[in-house]
Coordinates of C-alpha atoms and ligand atoms in Angstrom, one line a residue:
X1 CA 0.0 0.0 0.0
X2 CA 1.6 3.5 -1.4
X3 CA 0.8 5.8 1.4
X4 CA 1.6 9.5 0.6
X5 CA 2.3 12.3 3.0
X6 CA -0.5 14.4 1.1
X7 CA -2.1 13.5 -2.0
X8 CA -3.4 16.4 -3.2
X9 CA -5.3 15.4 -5.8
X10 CA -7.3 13.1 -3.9
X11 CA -8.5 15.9 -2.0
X12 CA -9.1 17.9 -4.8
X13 CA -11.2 15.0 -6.6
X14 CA -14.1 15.6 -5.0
X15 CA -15.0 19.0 -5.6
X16 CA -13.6 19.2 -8.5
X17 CA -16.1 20.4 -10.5
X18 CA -17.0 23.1 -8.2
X19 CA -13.3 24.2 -8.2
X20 CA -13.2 24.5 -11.9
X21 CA -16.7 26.0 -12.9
X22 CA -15.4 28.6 -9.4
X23 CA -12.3 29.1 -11.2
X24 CA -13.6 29.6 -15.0
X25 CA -16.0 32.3 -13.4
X26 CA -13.0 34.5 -12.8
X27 CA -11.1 33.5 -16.1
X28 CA -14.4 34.6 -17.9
X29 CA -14.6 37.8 -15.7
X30 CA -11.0 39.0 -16.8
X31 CA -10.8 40.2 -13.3
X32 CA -8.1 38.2 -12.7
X33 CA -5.6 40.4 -9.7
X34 CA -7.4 41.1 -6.6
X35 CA -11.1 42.3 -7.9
X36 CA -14.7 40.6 -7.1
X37 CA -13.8 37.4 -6.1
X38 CA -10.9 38.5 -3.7
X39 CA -13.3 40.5 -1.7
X40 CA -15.7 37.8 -1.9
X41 CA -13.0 35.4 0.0
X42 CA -12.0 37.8 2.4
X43 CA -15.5 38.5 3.8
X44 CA -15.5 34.9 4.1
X45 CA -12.4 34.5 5.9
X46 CA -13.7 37.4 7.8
X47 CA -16.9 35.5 9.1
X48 CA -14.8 32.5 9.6
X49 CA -12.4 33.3 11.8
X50 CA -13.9 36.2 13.4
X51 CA -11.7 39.1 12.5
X52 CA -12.7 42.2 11.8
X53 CA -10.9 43.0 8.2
X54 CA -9.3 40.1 5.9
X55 CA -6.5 40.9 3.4
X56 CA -5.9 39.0 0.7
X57 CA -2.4 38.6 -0.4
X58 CA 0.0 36.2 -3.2
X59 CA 1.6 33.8 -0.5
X60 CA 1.6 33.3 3.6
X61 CA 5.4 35.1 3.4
X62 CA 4.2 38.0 1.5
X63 CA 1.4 38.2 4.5
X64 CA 4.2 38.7 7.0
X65 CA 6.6 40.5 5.1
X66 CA 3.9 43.3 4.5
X67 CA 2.6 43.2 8.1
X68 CA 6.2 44.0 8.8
X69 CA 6.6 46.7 6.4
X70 CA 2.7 48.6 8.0
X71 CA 4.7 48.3 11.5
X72 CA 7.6 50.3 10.1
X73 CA 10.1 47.0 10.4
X74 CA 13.3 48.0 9.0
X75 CA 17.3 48.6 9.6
X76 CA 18.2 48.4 13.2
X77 CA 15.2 46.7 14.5
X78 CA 14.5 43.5 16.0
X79 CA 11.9 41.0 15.9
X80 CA 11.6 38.3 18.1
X81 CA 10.4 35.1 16.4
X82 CA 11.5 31.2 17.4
X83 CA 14.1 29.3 16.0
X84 CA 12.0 26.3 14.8
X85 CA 10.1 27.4 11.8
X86 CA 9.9 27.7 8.1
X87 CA 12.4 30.2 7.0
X88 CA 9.8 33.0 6.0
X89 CA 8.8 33.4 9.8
X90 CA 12.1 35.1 9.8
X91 CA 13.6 35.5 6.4
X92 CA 10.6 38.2 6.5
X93 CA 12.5 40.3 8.9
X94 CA 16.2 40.0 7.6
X95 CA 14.9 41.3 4.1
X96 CA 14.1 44.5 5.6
X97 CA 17.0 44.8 7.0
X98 CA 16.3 43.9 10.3
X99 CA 17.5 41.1 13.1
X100 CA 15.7 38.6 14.1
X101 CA 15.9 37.9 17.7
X102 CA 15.7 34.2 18.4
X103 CA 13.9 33.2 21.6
X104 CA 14.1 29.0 22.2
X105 CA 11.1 26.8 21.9
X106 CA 9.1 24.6 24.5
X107 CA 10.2 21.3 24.0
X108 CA 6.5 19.8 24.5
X109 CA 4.1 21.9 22.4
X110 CA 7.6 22.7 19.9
X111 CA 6.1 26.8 20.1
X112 CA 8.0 29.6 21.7
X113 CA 8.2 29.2 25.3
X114 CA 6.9 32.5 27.0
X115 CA 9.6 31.9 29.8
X116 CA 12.5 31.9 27.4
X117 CA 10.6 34.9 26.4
X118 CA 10.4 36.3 29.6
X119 CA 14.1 35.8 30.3
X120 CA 15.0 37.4 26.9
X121 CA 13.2 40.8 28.0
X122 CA 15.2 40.7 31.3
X123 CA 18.6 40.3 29.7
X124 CA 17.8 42.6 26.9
X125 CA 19.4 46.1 26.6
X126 CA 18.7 47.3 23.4
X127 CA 15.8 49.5 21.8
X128 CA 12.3 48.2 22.1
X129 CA 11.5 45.0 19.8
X130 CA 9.0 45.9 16.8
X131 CA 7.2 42.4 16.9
X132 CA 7.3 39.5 18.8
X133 CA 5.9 36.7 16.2
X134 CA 4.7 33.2 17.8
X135 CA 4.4 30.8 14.9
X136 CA 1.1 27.9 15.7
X137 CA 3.7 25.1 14.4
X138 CA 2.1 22.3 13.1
X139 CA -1.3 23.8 13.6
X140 CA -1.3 24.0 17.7
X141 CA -1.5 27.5 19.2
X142 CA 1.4 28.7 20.6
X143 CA 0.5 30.2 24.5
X144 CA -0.6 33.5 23.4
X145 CA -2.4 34.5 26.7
X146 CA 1.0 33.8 28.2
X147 CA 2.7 35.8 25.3
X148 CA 0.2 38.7 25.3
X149 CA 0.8 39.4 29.1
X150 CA 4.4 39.4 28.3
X151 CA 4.3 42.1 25.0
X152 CA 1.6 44.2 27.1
X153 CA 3.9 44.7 29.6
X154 CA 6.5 45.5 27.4
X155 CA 4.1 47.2 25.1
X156 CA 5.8 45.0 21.8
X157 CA 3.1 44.3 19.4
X158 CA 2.1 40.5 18.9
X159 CA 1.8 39.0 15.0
X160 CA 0.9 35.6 14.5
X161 CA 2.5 33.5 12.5
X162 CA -1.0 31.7 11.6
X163 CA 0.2 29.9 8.6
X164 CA -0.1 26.7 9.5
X165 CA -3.2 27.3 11.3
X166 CA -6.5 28.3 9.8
X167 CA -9.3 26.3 12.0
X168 CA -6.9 26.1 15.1
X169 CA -8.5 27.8 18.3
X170 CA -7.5 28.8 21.4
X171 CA -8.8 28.7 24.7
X172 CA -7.7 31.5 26.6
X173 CA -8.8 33.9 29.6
X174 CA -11.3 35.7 26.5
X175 CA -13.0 32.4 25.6
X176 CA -12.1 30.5 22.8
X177 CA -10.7 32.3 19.7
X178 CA -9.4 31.6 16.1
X179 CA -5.8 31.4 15.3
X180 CA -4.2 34.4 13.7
X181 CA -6.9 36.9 15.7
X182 CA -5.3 37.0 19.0
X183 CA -2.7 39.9 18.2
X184 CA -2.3 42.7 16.8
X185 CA -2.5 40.9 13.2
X186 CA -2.4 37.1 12.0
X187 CA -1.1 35.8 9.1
X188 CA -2.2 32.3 7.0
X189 CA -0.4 30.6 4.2
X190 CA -3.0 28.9 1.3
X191 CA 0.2 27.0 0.0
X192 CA -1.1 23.9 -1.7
X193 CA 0.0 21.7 1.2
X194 CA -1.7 23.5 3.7
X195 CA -5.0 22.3 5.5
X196 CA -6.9 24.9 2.9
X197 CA -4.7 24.8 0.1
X198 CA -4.9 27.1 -2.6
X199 CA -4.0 26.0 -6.8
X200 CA -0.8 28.0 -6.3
X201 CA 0.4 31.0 -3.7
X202 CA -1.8 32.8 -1.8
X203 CA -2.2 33.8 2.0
X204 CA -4.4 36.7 3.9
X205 CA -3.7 38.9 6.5
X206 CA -6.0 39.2 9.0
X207 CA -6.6 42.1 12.2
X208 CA -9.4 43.9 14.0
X209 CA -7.4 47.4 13.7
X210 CA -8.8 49.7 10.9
X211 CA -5.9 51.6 10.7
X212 CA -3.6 48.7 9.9
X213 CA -5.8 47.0 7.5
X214 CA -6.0 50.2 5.2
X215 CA -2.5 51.0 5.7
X216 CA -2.2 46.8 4.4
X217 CA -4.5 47.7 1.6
X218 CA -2.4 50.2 0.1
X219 CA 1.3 47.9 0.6
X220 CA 0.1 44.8 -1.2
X221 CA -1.0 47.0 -4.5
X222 CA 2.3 48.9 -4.3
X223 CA 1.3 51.5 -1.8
X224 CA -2.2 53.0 -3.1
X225 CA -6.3 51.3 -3.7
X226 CA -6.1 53.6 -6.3
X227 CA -4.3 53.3 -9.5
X228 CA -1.2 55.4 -9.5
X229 CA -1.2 56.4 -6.0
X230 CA 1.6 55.4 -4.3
X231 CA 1.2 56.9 -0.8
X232 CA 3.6 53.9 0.3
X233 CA 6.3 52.0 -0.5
X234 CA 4.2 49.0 -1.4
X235 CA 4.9 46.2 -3.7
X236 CA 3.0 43.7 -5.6
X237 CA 1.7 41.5 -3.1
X238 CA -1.7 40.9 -4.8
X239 CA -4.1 37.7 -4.2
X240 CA -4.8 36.0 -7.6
X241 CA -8.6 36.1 -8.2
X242 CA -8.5 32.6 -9.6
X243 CA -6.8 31.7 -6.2
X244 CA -9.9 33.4 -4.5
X245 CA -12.3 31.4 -6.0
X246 CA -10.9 28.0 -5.7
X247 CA -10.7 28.8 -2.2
X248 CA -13.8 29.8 -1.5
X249 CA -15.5 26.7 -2.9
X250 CA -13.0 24.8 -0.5
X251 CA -13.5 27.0 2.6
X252 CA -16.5 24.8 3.8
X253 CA -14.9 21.7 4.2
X254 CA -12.3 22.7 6.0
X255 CA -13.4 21.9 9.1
X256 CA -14.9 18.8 8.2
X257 CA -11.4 17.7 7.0
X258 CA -10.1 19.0 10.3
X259 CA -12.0 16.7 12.1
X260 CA -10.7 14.2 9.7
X261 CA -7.4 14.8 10.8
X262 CA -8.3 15.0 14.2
X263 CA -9.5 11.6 13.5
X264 CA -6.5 10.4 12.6
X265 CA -4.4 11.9 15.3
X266 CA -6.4 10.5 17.6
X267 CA -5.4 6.9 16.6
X268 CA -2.2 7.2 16.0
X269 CA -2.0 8.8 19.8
X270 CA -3.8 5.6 21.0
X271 CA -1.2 3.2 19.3
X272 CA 2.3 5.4 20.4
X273 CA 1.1 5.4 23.8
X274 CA 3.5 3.4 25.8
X275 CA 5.9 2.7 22.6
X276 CA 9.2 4.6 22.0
X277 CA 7.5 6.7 19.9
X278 CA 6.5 10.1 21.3
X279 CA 3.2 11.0 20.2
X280 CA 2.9 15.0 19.7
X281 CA 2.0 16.9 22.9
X282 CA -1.4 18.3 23.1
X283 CA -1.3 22.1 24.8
X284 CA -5.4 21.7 25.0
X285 CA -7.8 19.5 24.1
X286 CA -7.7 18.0 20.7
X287 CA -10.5 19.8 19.1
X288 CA -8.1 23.6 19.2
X289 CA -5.5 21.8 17.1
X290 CA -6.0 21.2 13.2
X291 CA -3.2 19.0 12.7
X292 CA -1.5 20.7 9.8
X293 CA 1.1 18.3 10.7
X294 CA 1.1 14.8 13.3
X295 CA 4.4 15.1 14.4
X296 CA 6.1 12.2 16.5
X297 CA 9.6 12.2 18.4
X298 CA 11.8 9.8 18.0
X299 CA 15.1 10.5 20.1
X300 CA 17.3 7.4 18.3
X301 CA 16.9 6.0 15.0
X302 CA 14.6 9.3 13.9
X303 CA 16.3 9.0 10.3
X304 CA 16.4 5.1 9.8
X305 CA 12.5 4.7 10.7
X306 CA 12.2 7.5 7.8
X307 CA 14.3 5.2 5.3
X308 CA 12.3 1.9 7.0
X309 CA 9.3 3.9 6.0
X310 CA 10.2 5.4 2.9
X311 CA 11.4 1.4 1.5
X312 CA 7.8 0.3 2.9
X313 CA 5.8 3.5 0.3
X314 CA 4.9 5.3 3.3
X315 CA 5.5 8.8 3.3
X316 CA 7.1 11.2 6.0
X317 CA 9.1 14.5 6.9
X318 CA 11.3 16.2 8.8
X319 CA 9.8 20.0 9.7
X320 CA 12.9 21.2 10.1
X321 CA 15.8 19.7 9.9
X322 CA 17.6 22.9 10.6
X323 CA 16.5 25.4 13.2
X324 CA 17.3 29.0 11.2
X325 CA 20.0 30.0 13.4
X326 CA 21.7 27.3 11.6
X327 CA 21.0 27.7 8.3
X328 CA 23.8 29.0 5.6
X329 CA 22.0 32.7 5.0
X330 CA 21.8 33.3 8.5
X331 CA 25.3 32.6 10.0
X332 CA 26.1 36.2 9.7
X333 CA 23.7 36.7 12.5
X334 CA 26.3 34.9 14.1
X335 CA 24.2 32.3 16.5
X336 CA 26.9 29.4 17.9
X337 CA 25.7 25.7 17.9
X338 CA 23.4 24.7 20.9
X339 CA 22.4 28.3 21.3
X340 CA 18.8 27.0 21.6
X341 CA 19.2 23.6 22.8
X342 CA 15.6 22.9 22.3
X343 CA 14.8 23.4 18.7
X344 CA 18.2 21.9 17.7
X345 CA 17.2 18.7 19.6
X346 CA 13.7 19.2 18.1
X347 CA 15.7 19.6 14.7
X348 CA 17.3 15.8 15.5
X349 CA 14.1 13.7 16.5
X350 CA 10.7 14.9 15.1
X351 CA 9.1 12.9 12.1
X352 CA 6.0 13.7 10.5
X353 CA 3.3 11.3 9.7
X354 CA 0.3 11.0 7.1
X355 CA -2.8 12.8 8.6
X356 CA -4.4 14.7 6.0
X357 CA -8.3 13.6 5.8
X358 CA -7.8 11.2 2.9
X359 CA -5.9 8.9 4.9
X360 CA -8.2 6.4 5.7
X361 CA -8.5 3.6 8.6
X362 CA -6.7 1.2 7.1
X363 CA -3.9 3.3 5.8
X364 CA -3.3 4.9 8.8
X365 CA -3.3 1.2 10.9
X366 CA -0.7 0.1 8.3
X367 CA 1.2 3.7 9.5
X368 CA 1.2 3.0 12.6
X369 CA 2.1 -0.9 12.4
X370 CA 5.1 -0.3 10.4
X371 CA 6.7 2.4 12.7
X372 CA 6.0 -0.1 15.6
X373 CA 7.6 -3.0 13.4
X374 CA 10.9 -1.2 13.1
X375 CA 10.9 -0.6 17.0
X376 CA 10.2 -4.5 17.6
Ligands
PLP1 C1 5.2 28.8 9.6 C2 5.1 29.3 8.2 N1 5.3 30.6 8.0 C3 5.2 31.1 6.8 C4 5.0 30.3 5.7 C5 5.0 30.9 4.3 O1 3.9 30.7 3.6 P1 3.9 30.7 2.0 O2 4.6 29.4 1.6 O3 2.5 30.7 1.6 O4 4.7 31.8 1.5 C6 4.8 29.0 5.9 C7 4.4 28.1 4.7 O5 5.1 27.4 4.1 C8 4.9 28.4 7.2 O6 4.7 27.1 7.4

């Protein structure tokens, strides 16, 4: 049995139809950069998630990068983000010339840990931090009420790093709440592998702050709404309307497929328990996380049960095998080895396994069999 880490196509199959007829109505339309259908999506993400204003941009790093650029991010700043991410969570930052601030990881829920946080505020001497940016890794809410008391008291603004995210919640001291619309402004990726996956690049901004979602407006269309009125130093950070559409006809099962993948966590959970597998810790009960990714740890033998799985058709990865302050374009920011102990040992040991909603029963009991088969 060939068992994929996603097969996007099979998710794709069903709706299909939809997807294309959605899709053709914009090809037809010739509005084809931002226009009807863009607006139509971000009311919808609006409604979903409970935010006040939506922004539709081309890709989840293009989201961040501009949310940077409306705070003013640039030379001489700093902006604290963890170590264990995708690179755009902090390549964002060094393209506008400023430094990222690396604060270490909890080793259970693999999201920053608001004590390291803490600790990095005491020892710090420099200028206020623009941002501090949590990333929800693997589609688990980093602490944010823990987080938020933290950046209040330091008066730092808080942007989510949402990408991974869309149907995650939160419950927190203001009742449950949608990931990405906790801070000042949340940002989601509709890469095709994500959980809502677009046909190409997209992502959306999200933020209940008028101000901020005009002054985002303006940056993704090169600095003006209007044509030829660049009031900002924008760029072309534009949501495809053919993008907008496909979305929107997917939008409504995502929390069906969700729940698939909850599904599937939640067997997997049942057959690591008391194996040397480490199933993923749960921060809060399983229906806040949305499982972008079911990620085990395996402290010995993490890369032979990948090639014992990759020889048997089953398909797994490593998210990341390098935390960024040890990746090539970022030694200049001149980070030693086992400067965050955490996310370098998370770097070694996690593994992720198939949990996207088209796995079904019995390919996820073959999953789970074959990683206990190499342990026997
Ligand atoms: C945590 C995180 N941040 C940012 C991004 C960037 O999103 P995109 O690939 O849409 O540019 C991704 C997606 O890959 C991500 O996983």
């Amino acid at each position: 049995m060939r068992i994929p880490l996603l097969d996007i196509q099979a998710q794709l199959a069903p709706i299909a139809d939809e997807v294309n007829a959605a899709v053709c109505r914009v090809i037809a339309s010739g509005q084809y950069a931002l226009g009807p259908a863009v607006a139509e999506f971000e009311s919808t993400i609006a409604e979903y998630t409970g935010a006040k204003h939506a922004i539709g941009v081309s890709s989840g790093t293009d989201a961040i990068l501009a949310t940077l650029m409306a705070l003013d991010v640039g030379p001489g700043d700093v902006v604290i983000v963890p170590p264990f991410t995708f690179f755009a969570t902090a390549s964002t930052v060094v393209r506008l010339g400023a430094t990222p601030a690396f604060v270490d990881i909890d080793p259970h829920s693999f999201n920053i840990d608001p004590n390291a946080l803490r600790t990095w505020f005491t020892n710090w001497k420099g200028d206020k931090p623009k941002a501090i940016m949590p990333v929800h890794l693997y589609g688990q809410c980093a602490d944010i009420d823990a987080i938020l008391g933290i950046a209040n008291e330091y008066d730092v603004p808080v942007i989510e790093d949402a990408a991974q995210a869309l149907g995650a919640s939160y419950p927190g001291v203001e009742g449950t709440r949608h990931a990405g619309t906790m801070g000042l402004a949340g940002t989601y990726s509709f890469y095709p592998t994500k959980n809502l996956s677009a046909i190409g690049d997209a992502g959306m901004i999200v933020t209940n702050n008028d101000a901020l979602s005009e002054t985002l407006r303006k940056l993704r269309n090169h600095g003006g709404t209007d044509p030829y009125s660049h009031t900002l130093l924008g760029g072309n950070f534009r949501m495809d309307g053919v993008q907008a559409a496909a979305l929107r006809v997917k939008l409504p099962h995502l929390d069906r497929w969700n729940d698939a993948r909850r599904a599937n966590a939640d067997y997997y959970d049942q057959r690591f328990d008391d194996s040397p597998v480490a199933p993923p810790a749960q921060s809060y009960s399983r229906e806040h996380h949305c499982y972008h990714q079911y990620v085990i740890s395996v402290p010995e033998q993490r890369d032979a049960l990948r090639a014992f799985l990759t020889k048997r058709k089953i398909g797994s990865a490593v998210y990341y095998p390098e935390p960024l302050h040890r990746v090539p374009v970022f030694e200049s920011l001149g980070y030693e080895s086992n400067s965050f102990p955490v996310s370098e040992n998370a770097a070694r040991t996690v593994l992720a396994l198939p949990v996207s909603p088209e796995v079904t029963a019995e390919m996820r009991t073959h999953v789970a069999d074959t990683v206990l088969n190499f342990f026997d």
